């Protein structure tokens, strides 16, 4: 089995491959990819992504990477709508569970159309020649579930490759956050870099 450093070192070659950027699998499947990793490597992966984006864009005029940190998006959307400070006060009075549910409703996370504020945020800022990185999955849990974002993006973002950086395990059909929290929902995506 490859270690985290070996797997990270293979990402650049994968992203710069023309077939990857054309967003087509063998059966013309939509190019959604997952790079799963042990959560203990979160800071290593964050640093690697930061440096990788700069390196790829410096070396390749035709590749643009857009990183969307789900946690940062959530905070920005809540702040723009005037709910961020209200959520802090509400949590003191009614508890975290209440705020999680209220935030989910505010962001319209279960909506499968343009009402989903996180999905719409990503769509509005993505151009046809981008590669989309989704990060911040562990930071935003349990309010935003990665399968919800992937399933909703899958319906509307089919022209660009999407890479979810996932602190946990992806077995080709299901996601297990932090290797402890099993997702009940099935999701079909490609492994960005094989583990073996």
CSV table of N, CA and C in Angstrom, one decimal, residues 41-194:
chain,number,residue,atom,x,y,z
A,41,UNK,N,-3.4,13.3,8.7
A,41,UNK,CA,-2.6,14.0,7.7
A,41,UNK,C,-3.3,15.2,7.1
A,42,UNK,N,-4.3,15.7,7.8
A,42,UNK,CA,-5.1,16.9,7.4
A,42,UNK,C,-4.2,18.1,7.1
A,43,UNK,N,-3.3,18.4,8.0
A,43,UNK,CA,-2.4,19.6,7.8
A,43,UNK,C,-1.4,19.4,6.6
A,44,UNK,N,-0.9,18.2,6.5
A,44,UNK,CA,0.0,17.8,5.4
A,44,UNK,C,-0.8,18.0,4.1
A,45,UNK,N,-2.0,17.5,4.0
A,45,UNK,CA,-2.8,17.6,2.7
A,45,UNK,C,-3.1,19.1,2.4
A,46,UNK,N,-3.5,19.8,3.4
A,46,UNK,CA,-3.8,21.2,3.2
A,46,UNK,C,-2.6,22.0,2.6
A,47,UNK,N,-1.4,21.8,3.3
A,47,UNK,CA,-0.2,22.4,2.8
A,47,UNK,C,0.1,22.0,1.4
A,48,UNK,N,0.0,20.7,1.1
A,48,UNK,CA,0.2,20.2,-0.2
A,48,UNK,C,-0.7,20.8,-1.3
A,49,UNK,N,-1.9,20.9,-1.0
A,49,UNK,CA,-2.9,21.5,-1.9
A,49,UNK,C,-2.5,22.9,-2.2
A,50,UNK,N,-2.2,23.7,-1.2
A,50,UNK,CA,-1.8,25.1,-1.3
A,50,UNK,C,-0.6,25.2,-2.3
A,51,UNK,N,0.4,24.4,-2.1
A,51,UNK,CA,1.6,24.5,-2.9
A,51,UNK,C,1.4,23.9,-4.3
A,52,UNK,N,0.6,22.9,-4.4
A,52,UNK,CA,0.3,22.2,-5.7
A,52,UNK,C,-0.4,23.2,-6.6
A,53,UNK,N,-1.4,23.9,-6.1
A,53,UNK,CA,-2.2,24.9,-6.9
A,53,UNK,C,-1.2,25.9,-7.5
A,54,UNK,N,-0.4,26.5,-6.7
A,54,UNK,CA,0.5,27.5,-7.1
A,54,UNK,C,1.5,26.9,-8.2
A,55,UNK,N,2.0,25.7,-7.9
A,55,UNK,CA,3.0,25.1,-8.9
A,55,UNK,C,2.3,24.8,-10.2
A,56,UNK,N,1.2,24.2,-10.2
A,56,UNK,CA,0.5,23.8,-11.4
A,56,UNK,C,0.1,25.1,-12.2
A,57,UNK,N,-0.4,26.1,-11.6
A,57,UNK,CA,-0.8,27.3,-12.3
A,57,UNK,C,0.4,28.0,-12.8
A,58,UNK,N,1.6,28.0,-12.2
A,58,UNK,CA,2.8,28.6,-12.6
A,58,UNK,C,3.4,27.9,-13.8
A,59,UNK,N,3.2,26.6,-13.9
A,59,UNK,CA,3.8,25.8,-14.9
A,59,UNK,C,2.9,25.6,-16.1
A,60,UNK,N,1.6,25.8,-15.9
A,60,UNK,CA,0.6,25.5,-17.0
A,60,UNK,C,-0.4,26.6,-17.2
A,61,UNK,N,-0.2,27.3,-18.3
A,61,UNK,CA,-1.1,28.5,-18.5
A,61,UNK,C,-2.6,28.0,-18.7
A,62,UNK,N,-2.8,26.8,-19.1
A,62,UNK,CA,-4.1,26.4,-19.5
A,62,UNK,C,-4.9,25.7,-18.4
A,63,UNK,N,-4.3,25.6,-17.2
A,63,UNK,CA,-4.9,24.9,-16.0
A,63,UNK,C,-5.2,25.9,-14.9
A,64,UNK,N,-6.5,25.9,-14.6
A,64,UNK,CA,-6.9,26.8,-13.4
A,64,UNK,C,-7.6,25.9,-12.4
A,65,UNK,N,-7.1,26.0,-11.2
A,65,UNK,CA,-7.7,25.3,-10.1
A,65,UNK,C,-8.5,26.2,-9.2
A,66,UNK,N,-9.7,25.9,-8.9
A,66,UNK,CA,-10.6,26.6,-8.0
A,66,UNK,C,-10.8,25.8,-6.8
A,67,UNK,N,-10.3,26.2,-5.6
A,67,UNK,CA,-10.5,25.5,-4.4
A,67,UNK,C,-11.7,26.1,-3.6
A,68,UNK,N,-12.6,25.3,-3.2
A,68,UNK,CA,-13.8,25.7,-2.4
A,68,UNK,C,-13.7,24.9,-1.1
A,69,UNK,N,-13.4,25.7,0.0
A,69,UNK,CA,-13.4,25.2,1.3
A,69,UNK,C,-14.8,25.3,1.8
A,70,UNK,N,-15.4,24.1,2.0
A,70,UNK,CA,-16.9,24.1,2.4
A,70,UNK,C,-17.1,24.9,3.7
A,71,UNK,N,-16.2,24.8,4.6
A,71,UNK,CA,-16.4,25.5,5.9
A,71,UNK,C,-16.4,27.0,5.6
A,72,UNK,N,-15.4,27.5,4.9
A,72,UNK,CA,-15.3,28.9,4.6
A,72,UNK,C,-16.5,29.4,3.8
A,73,UNK,N,-17.0,28.6,2.9
A,73,UNK,CA,-18.2,29.0,2.1
A,73,UNK,C,-19.4,29.1,3.1
A,74,UNK,N,-19.6,28.1,4.0
A,74,UNK,CA,-20.7,28.2,4.9
A,74,UNK,C,-20.6,29.5,5.7
A,75,UNK,N,-19.5,29.8,6.3
A,75,UNK,CA,-19.3,31.0,7.1
A,75,UNK,C,-19.6,32.3,6.2
A,76,UNK,N,-19.1,32.3,5.0
A,76,UNK,CA,-19.4,33.5,4.2
A,76,UNK,C,-20.9,33.7,3.8
A,77,UNK,N,-21.5,32.6,3.5
A,77,UNK,CA,-22.9,32.6,3.1
A,77,UNK,C,-23.8,33.0,4.4
A,78,UNK,N,-23.5,32.4,5.5
A,78,UNK,CA,-24.2,32.8,6.7
A,78,UNK,C,-24.0,34.3,7.1
A,79,UNK,N,-22.7,34.7,6.9
A,79,UNK,CA,-22.4,36.1,7.3
A,79,UNK,C,-23.1,37.1,6.3
A,80,UNK,N,-23.1,36.8,5.0
A,80,UNK,CA,-23.8,37.6,4.0
A,80,UNK,C,-25.3,37.7,4.3
A,81,UNK,N,-25.9,36.7,4.8
A,81,UNK,CA,-27.3,36.7,5.1
A,81,UNK,C,-27.7,37.2,6.4
A,82,UNK,N,-26.6,37.6,7.2
A,82,UNK,CA,-26.9,38.1,8.6
A,82,UNK,C,-27.1,37.1,9.6
A,83,UNK,N,-26.8,35.8,9.4
A,83,UNK,CA,-27.1,34.7,10.3
A,83,UNK,C,-26.0,34.3,11.2
A,84,UNK,N,-24.7,34.7,10.9
A,84,UNK,CA,-23.6,34.2,11.6
A,84,UNK,C,-23.6,34.5,13.1
A,85,UNK,N,-23.7,35.8,13.4
A,85,UNK,CA,-23.8,36.2,14.8
A,85,UNK,C,-25.0,35.7,15.5
A,86,UNK,N,-26.2,35.6,14.8
A,86,UNK,CA,-27.4,35.1,15.3
A,86,UNK,C,-27.2,33.6,15.7
A,87,UNK,N,-26.4,32.9,14.9
A,87,UNK,CA,-26.2,31.5,15.2
A,87,UNK,C,-25.4,31.3,16.5
A,88,UNK,N,-24.4,32.2,16.7
A,88,UNK,CA,-23.6,32.1,18.0
A,88,UNK,C,-24.5,32.3,19.2
A,89,UNK,N,-25.4,33.3,19.1
A,89,UNK,CA,-26.3,33.6,20.2
A,89,UNK,C,-27.3,32.4,20.4
A,90,UNK,N,-27.8,31.9,19.3
A,90,UNK,CA,-28.8,30.8,19.3
A,90,UNK,C,-28.2,29.6,19.9
A,91,UNK,N,-26.9,29.3,19.6
A,91,UNK,CA,-26.2,28.1,20.2
A,91,UNK,C,-26.1,28.2,21.7
A,92,UNK,N,-25.9,29.4,22.2
A,92,UNK,CA,-25.8,29.6,23.7
A,92,UNK,C,-27.1,29.2,24.3
A,93,UNK,N,-28.2,29.6,23.7
A,93,UNK,CA,-29.5,29.4,24.3
A,93,UNK,C,-30.1,28.1,24.0
A,94,UNK,N,-29.9,27.5,22.8
A,94,UNK,CA,-30.7,26.3,22.4
A,94,UNK,C,-29.8,25.1,22.1
A,95,UNK,N,-28.5,25.3,22.1
A,95,UNK,CA,-27.5,24.2,21.9
A,95,UNK,C,-27.1,24.0,20.5
A,96,UNK,N,-26.1,23.2,20.3
A,96,UNK,CA,-25.5,23.0,19.0
A,96,UNK,C,-26.4,22.3,18.0
A,97,UNK,N,-27.1,21.3,18.5
A,97,UNK,CA,-28.0,20.5,17.6
A,97,UNK,C,-29.0,21.4,16.9
A,98,UNK,N,-29.6,22.3,17.7
A,98,UNK,CA,-30.6,23.2,17.2
A,98,UNK,C,-29.9,24.1,16.1
A,99,UNK,N,-28.7,24.6,16.3
A,99,UNK,CA,-28.0,25.5,15.4
A,99,UNK,C,-27.7,24.7,14.1
A,100,UNK,N,-27.2,23.4,14.3
A,100,UNK,CA,-26.9,22.6,13.1
A,100,UNK,C,-28.2,22.5,12.2
A,101,UNK,N,-29.3,22.2,12.8
A,101,UNK,CA,-30.5,22.0,12.0
A,101,UNK,C,-31.0,23.3,11.4
A,102,UNK,N,-30.9,24.4,12.1
A,102,UNK,CA,-31.2,25.7,11.6
A,102,UNK,C,-30.3,26.1,10.4
A,103,UNK,N,-29.0,25.9,10.6
A,103,UNK,CA,-28.1,26.2,9.5
A,103,UNK,C,-28.3,25.4,8.3
A,104,UNK,N,-28.6,24.1,8.5
A,104,UNK,CA,-28.9,23.3,7.3
A,104,UNK,C,-30.1,23.8,6.5
A,105,UNK,N,-31.1,24.2,7.2
A,105,UNK,CA,-32.3,24.8,6.6
A,105,UNK,C,-32.0,26.1,5.9
A,106,UNK,N,-31.2,27.0,6.6
A,106,UNK,CA,-30.8,28.3,6.0
A,106,UNK,C,-30.0,28.1,4.7
A,107,UNK,N,-29.1,27.2,4.7
A,107,UNK,CA,-28.3,26.9,3.5
A,107,UNK,C,-29.0,26.1,2.5
A,108,UNK,N,-30.2,25.6,2.8
A,108,UNK,CA,-31.0,24.8,1.9
A,108,UNK,C,-30.2,23.6,1.4
A,109,UNK,N,-29.5,22.9,2.3
A,109,UNK,CA,-28.6,21.8,1.9
A,109,UNK,C,-29.3,20.6,1.3
A,110,UNK,N,-30.5,20.4,1.7
A,110,UNK,CA,-31.2,19.2,1.1
A,110,UNK,C,-31.9,19.5,-0.2
A,111,UNK,N,-31.9,20.7,-0.6
A,111,UNK,CA,-32.5,21.1,-1.9
A,111,UNK,C,-31.7,20.6,-3.0
A,112,UNK,N,-32.4,20.2,-4.1
A,112,UNK,CA,-31.6,19.6,-5.3
A,112,UNK,C,-31.7,20.6,-6.4
A,113,UNK,N,-31.9,21.9,-6.2
A,113,UNK,CA,-31.8,22.8,-7.2
A,113,UNK,C,-31.0,24.0,-6.8
A,114,UNK,N,-31.2,25.2,-7.5
A,114,UNK,CA,-30.4,26.3,-7.2
A,114,UNK,C,-30.6,27.0,-5.9
A,115,UNK,N,-31.6,26.4,-5.1
A,115,UNK,CA,-31.8,26.9,-3.7
A,115,UNK,C,-30.7,26.5,-2.8
A,116,UNK,N,-30.0,25.4,-3.1
A,116,UNK,CA,-28.9,25.0,-2.3
A,116,UNK,C,-27.8,26.0,-2.3
A,117,UNK,N,-27.6,26.7,-1.2
A,117,UNK,CA,-26.7,27.9,-1.2
A,117,UNK,C,-25.2,27.5,-1.4
A,118,UNK,N,-24.8,26.4,-0.9
A,118,UNK,CA,-23.4,26.0,-1.1
A,118,UNK,C,-23.1,25.6,-2.5
A,119,UNK,N,-24.0,24.8,-3.1
A,119,UNK,CA,-23.8,24.3,-4.5
A,119,UNK,C,-23.9,25.5,-5.4
A,120,UNK,N,-24.8,26.4,-5.2
A,120,UNK,CA,-24.9,27.6,-6.0
A,120,UNK,C,-23.7,28.5,-6.0
A,121,UNK,N,-23.1,28.6,-4.8
A,121,UNK,CA,-21.9,29.4,-4.6
A,121,UNK,C,-20.8,28.8,-5.5
A,122,UNK,N,-20.7,27.5,-5.5
A,122,UNK,CA,-19.6,26.8,-6.3
A,122,UNK,C,-19.9,27.0,-7.8
A,123,UNK,N,-21.1,26.8,-8.2
A,123,UNK,CA,-21.5,26.9,-9.6
A,123,UNK,C,-21.2,28.3,-10.1
A,124,UNK,N,-21.6,29.3,-9.3
A,124,UNK,CA,-21.4,30.7,-9.7
A,124,UNK,C,-20.0,31.1,-9.9
A,125,UNK,N,-19.1,30.4,-9.3
A,125,UNK,CA,-17.7,30.8,-9.3
A,125,UNK,C,-16.8,29.8,-10.1
A,126,UNK,N,-17.4,28.9,-10.8
A,126,UNK,CA,-16.7,27.9,-11.6
A,126,UNK,C,-16.8,28.2,-13.1
A,127,UNK,N,-15.7,28.2,-13.8
A,127,UNK,CA,-15.7,28.4,-15.2
A,127,UNK,C,-15.4,27.1,-15.9
A,128,UNK,N,-15.7,27.1,-17.2
A,128,UNK,CA,-15.7,25.8,-18.0
A,128,UNK,C,-14.3,25.2,-18.1
A,129,UNK,N,-13.3,25.9,-17.8
A,129,UNK,CA,-11.9,25.3,-18.0
A,129,UNK,C,-11.2,25.1,-16.6
A,130,UNK,N,-12.0,25.2,-15.5
A,130,UNK,CA,-11.5,25.0,-14.2
A,130,UNK,C,-11.4,23.5,-13.8
A,131,UNK,N,-10.5,23.3,-12.8
A,131,UNK,CA,-10.6,22.0,-12.0
A,131,UNK,C,-11.0,22.5,-10.6
A,132,UNK,N,-12.0,21.8,-10.1
A,132,UNK,CA,-12.6,22.2,-8.8
A,132,UNK,C,-12.0,21.3,-7.7
A,133,UNK,N,-11.5,21.9,-6.7
A,133,UNK,CA,-11.1,21.2,-5.5
A,133,UNK,C,-12.1,21.5,-4.4
A,134,UNK,N,-12.6,20.5,-3.7
A,134,UNK,CA,-13.5,20.7,-2.6
A,134,UNK,C,-12.7,20.2,-1.3
A,135,UNK,N,-12.6,21.2,-0.4
A,135,UNK,CA,-11.8,20.9,0.8
A,135,UNK,C,-12.7,21.3,2.0
A,136,UNK,N,-12.2,21.1,3.2
A,136,UNK,CA,-12.9,21.6,4.4
A,136,UNK,C,-14.0,20.6,4.9
A,137,UNK,N,-14.0,19.4,4.4
A,137,UNK,CA,-15.0,18.4,4.7
A,137,UNK,C,-15.1,18.1,6.2
A,138,UNK,N,-13.9,17.9,6.8
A,138,UNK,CA,-13.9,17.6,8.2
A,138,UNK,C,-14.3,18.8,9.1
A,139,UNK,N,-13.9,20.0,8.7
A,139,UNK,CA,-14.2,21.2,9.5
A,139,UNK,C,-15.7,21.5,9.5
A,140,UNK,N,-16.4,21.1,8.4
A,140,UNK,CA,-17.8,21.5,8.3
A,140,UNK,C,-18.8,20.5,8.8
A,141,UNK,N,-18.3,19.3,9.1
A,141,UNK,CA,-19.2,18.2,9.5
A,141,UNK,C,-19.6,18.5,11.0
A,142,UNK,N,-20.8,18.3,11.4
A,142,UNK,CA,-21.9,17.5,10.8
A,142,UNK,C,-22.9,18.4,10.0
A,143,UNK,N,-22.6,19.7,9.9
A,143,UNK,CA,-23.6,20.5,9.2
A,143,UNK,C,-23.7,20.2,7.7
A,144,UNK,N,-22.6,20.1,7.1
A,144,UNK,CA,-22.6,19.8,5.7
A,144,UNK,C,-22.0,18.5,5.5
A,145,UNK,N,-22.7,17.6,4.8
A,145,UNK,CA,-22.2,16.2,4.5
A,145,UNK,C,-21.7,16.2,3.1
A,146,UNK,N,-20.5,15.6,2.9
A,146,UNK,CA,-19.9,15.6,1.6
A,146,UNK,C,-20.7,14.9,0.5
A,147,UNK,N,-21.4,13.9,0.9
A,147,UNK,CA,-22.3,13.2,-0.1
A,147,UNK,C,-23.4,14.1,-0.6
A,148,UNK,N,-23.9,14.9,0.2
A,148,UNK,CA,-25.0,15.9,-0.2
A,148,UNK,C,-24.4,16.8,-1.2
A,149,UNK,N,-23.3,17.4,-1.0
A,149,UNK,CA,-22.7,18.3,-1.9
A,149,UNK,C,-22.3,17.6,-3.2
A,150,UNK,N,-21.7,16.4,-3.2
A,150,UNK,CA,-21.4,15.7,-4.4
A,150,UNK,C,-22.6,15.3,-5.2
A,151,UNK,N,-23.6,14.8,-4.5
A,151,UNK,CA,-24.8,14.4,-5.3
A,151,UNK,C,-25.5,15.6,-5.9
A,152,UNK,N,-25.5,16.7,-5.3
A,152,UNK,CA,-26.2,17.9,-5.9
A,152,UNK,C,-25.3,18.5,-6.9
A,153,UNK,N,-24.0,18.6,-6.8
A,153,UNK,CA,-23.1,19.1,-7.8
A,153,UNK,C,-23.1,18.2,-9.0
A,154,UNK,N,-23.2,16.9,-8.8
A,154,UNK,CA,-23.2,15.9,-9.9
A,154,UNK,C,-24.3,16.2,-10.9
A,155,UNK,N,-25.4,16.8,-10.4
A,155,UNK,CA,-26.5,17.1,-11.3
A,155,UNK,C,-26.3,18.3,-12.2
A,156,UNK,N,-25.5,19.2,-11.7
A,156,UNK,CA,-25.3,20.5,-12.4
A,156,UNK,C,-23.9,20.9,-12.9
A,157,UNK,N,-22.9,20.2,-12.3
A,157,UNK,CA,-21.5,20.6,-12.7
A,157,UNK,C,-20.9,19.4,-13.4
A,158,UNK,N,-21.2,19.3,-14.6
A,158,UNK,CA,-20.8,18.1,-15.4
A,158,UNK,C,-19.7,18.4,-16.4
A,159,UNK,N,-19.3,19.6,-16.5
A,159,UNK,CA,-18.3,20.0,-17.6
A,159,UNK,C,-16.9,20.1,-17.1
A,160,UNK,N,-16.7,20.1,-15.8
A,160,UNK,CA,-15.3,20.3,-15.2
A,160,UNK,C,-15.0,19.2,-14.2
A,161,UNK,N,-13.8,18.8,-14.1
A,161,UNK,CA,-13.4,17.8,-13.1
A,161,UNK,C,-13.5,18.3,-11.7
A,162,UNK,N,-14.0,17.5,-10.8
A,162,UNK,CA,-14.2,17.8,-9.4
A,162,UNK,C,-13.4,16.8,-8.6
A,163,UNK,N,-12.6,17.4,-7.6
A,163,UNK,CA,-11.8,16.5,-6.7
A,163,UNK,C,-12.2,16.9,-5.3
A,164,UNK,N,-12.7,15.9,-4.6
A,164,UNK,CA,-13.0,16.0,-3.2
A,164,UNK,C,-11.9,15.5,-2.3
A,165,UNK,N,-11.3,16.3,-1.5
A,165,UNK,CA,-10.3,15.9,-0.6
A,165,UNK,C,-11.0,15.4,0.7
A,166,UNK,N,-10.9,14.1,1.0
A,166,UNK,CA,-11.8,13.5,2.1
A,166,UNK,C,-10.9,12.9,3.2
A,167,UNK,N,-11.1,13.4,4.4
A,167,UNK,CA,-10.4,12.9,5.6
A,167,UNK,C,-11.1,11.6,6.1
A,168,UNK,N,-10.8,10.5,5.5
A,168,UNK,CA,-11.5,9.3,5.9
A,168,UNK,C,-11.2,8.3,4.8
A,169,UNK,N,-12.2,7.4,4.5
A,169,UNK,CA,-12.0,6.3,3.6
A,169,UNK,C,-13.1,6.4,2.5
A,170,UNK,N,-12.7,6.2,1.3
A,170,UNK,CA,-13.7,6.0,0.2
A,170,UNK,C,-13.4,4.7,-0.4
A,171,UNK,N,-14.4,3.8,-0.5
A,171,UNK,CA,-14.1,2.4,-1.0
A,171,UNK,C,-14.7,2.2,-2.4
A,172,UNK,N,-15.0,3.3,-3.0
A,172,UNK,CA,-15.5,3.1,-4.4
A,172,UNK,C,-17.1,3.3,-4.4
A,173,UNK,N,-17.7,3.3,-3.3
A,173,UNK,CA,-19.1,3.4,-3.2
A,173,UNK,C,-19.7,4.1,-2.0
A,174,UNK,N,-18.9,4.1,-0.9
A,174,UNK,CA,-19.4,4.8,0.3
A,174,UNK,C,-18.2,5.6,0.9
A,175,UNK,N,-18.6,6.6,1.7
A,175,UNK,CA,-17.6,7.4,2.3
A,175,UNK,C,-17.7,7.2,3.8
A,176,UNK,N,-16.5,7.1,4.5
A,176,UNK,CA,-16.5,7.0,5.9
A,176,UNK,C,-15.6,8.1,6.5
A,177,UNK,N,-16.2,9.1,7.0
A,177,UNK,CA,-15.5,10.3,7.5
A,177,UNK,C,-14.7,9.9,8.8
A,178,UNK,N,-13.5,10.3,8.8
A,178,UNK,CA,-12.5,10.0,9.9
A,178,UNK,C,-12.4,8.5,10.2
A,179,UNK,N,-12.8,7.7,9.2
A,179,UNK,CA,-12.8,6.2,9.4
A,179,UNK,C,-13.7,5.8,10.5
A,180,UNK,N,-14.6,6.6,10.9
A,180,UNK,CA,-15.5,6.2,12.0
A,180,UNK,C,-17.0,6.5,11.6
A,181,UNK,N,-17.3,7.5,10.8
A,181,UNK,CA,-18.7,7.9,10.6
A,181,UNK,C,-19.1,7.4,9.2
A,182,UNK,N,-19.8,6.4,9.1
A,182,UNK,CA,-20.2,5.8,7.8
A,182,UNK,C,-21.4,6.6,7.3
A,183,UNK,N,-21.3,6.9,6.0
A,183,UNK,CA,-22.3,7.6,5.3
A,183,UNK,C,-23.3,6.6,4.8
A,184,UNK,N,-24.6,6.9,5.0
A,184,UNK,CA,-25.6,6.0,4.6
A,184,UNK,C,-25.9,6.0,3.1
A,185,UNK,N,-25.4,7.1,2.5
A,185,UNK,CA,-25.7,7.3,1.1
A,185,UNK,C,-24.6,6.8,0.2
A,186,UNK,N,-25.0,6.2,-0.9
A,186,UNK,CA,-24.0,5.7,-1.9
A,186,UNK,C,-23.6,6.9,-2.8
A,187,UNK,N,-22.3,6.9,-3.2
A,187,UNK,CA,-21.9,7.9,-4.1
A,187,UNK,C,-20.9,7.3,-5.1
A,188,UNK,N,-21.0,7.6,-6.3
A,188,UNK,CA,-20.1,7.0,-7.3
A,188,UNK,C,-19.1,8.1,-7.8
A,189,UNK,N,-17.8,7.9,-7.5
A,189,UNK,CA,-16.8,8.7,-8.0
A,189,UNK,C,-15.5,7.9,-8.2
A,190,UNK,N,-14.5,8.4,-8.8
A,190,UNK,CA,-13.3,7.7,-9.1
A,190,UNK,C,-12.3,8.1,-8.0
A,191,UNK,N,-11.5,7.1,-7.6
A,191,UNK,CA,-10.3,7.4,-6.8
A,191,UNK,C,-9.4,8.3,-7.6
A,192,UNK,N,-8.9,9.4,-7.1
A,192,UNK,CA,-8.0,10.3,-7.8
A,192,UNK,C,-6.7,9.6,-8.0
A,193,UNK,N,-6.2,9.0,-6.9
A,193,UNK,CA,-4.9,8.2,-6.9
A,193,UNK,C,-5.1,6.9,-6.2
A,194,UNK,N,-4.8,5.8,-6.8
A,194,UNK,CA,-4.9,4.5,-6.2
A,194,UNK,C,-4.1,4.4,-5.0
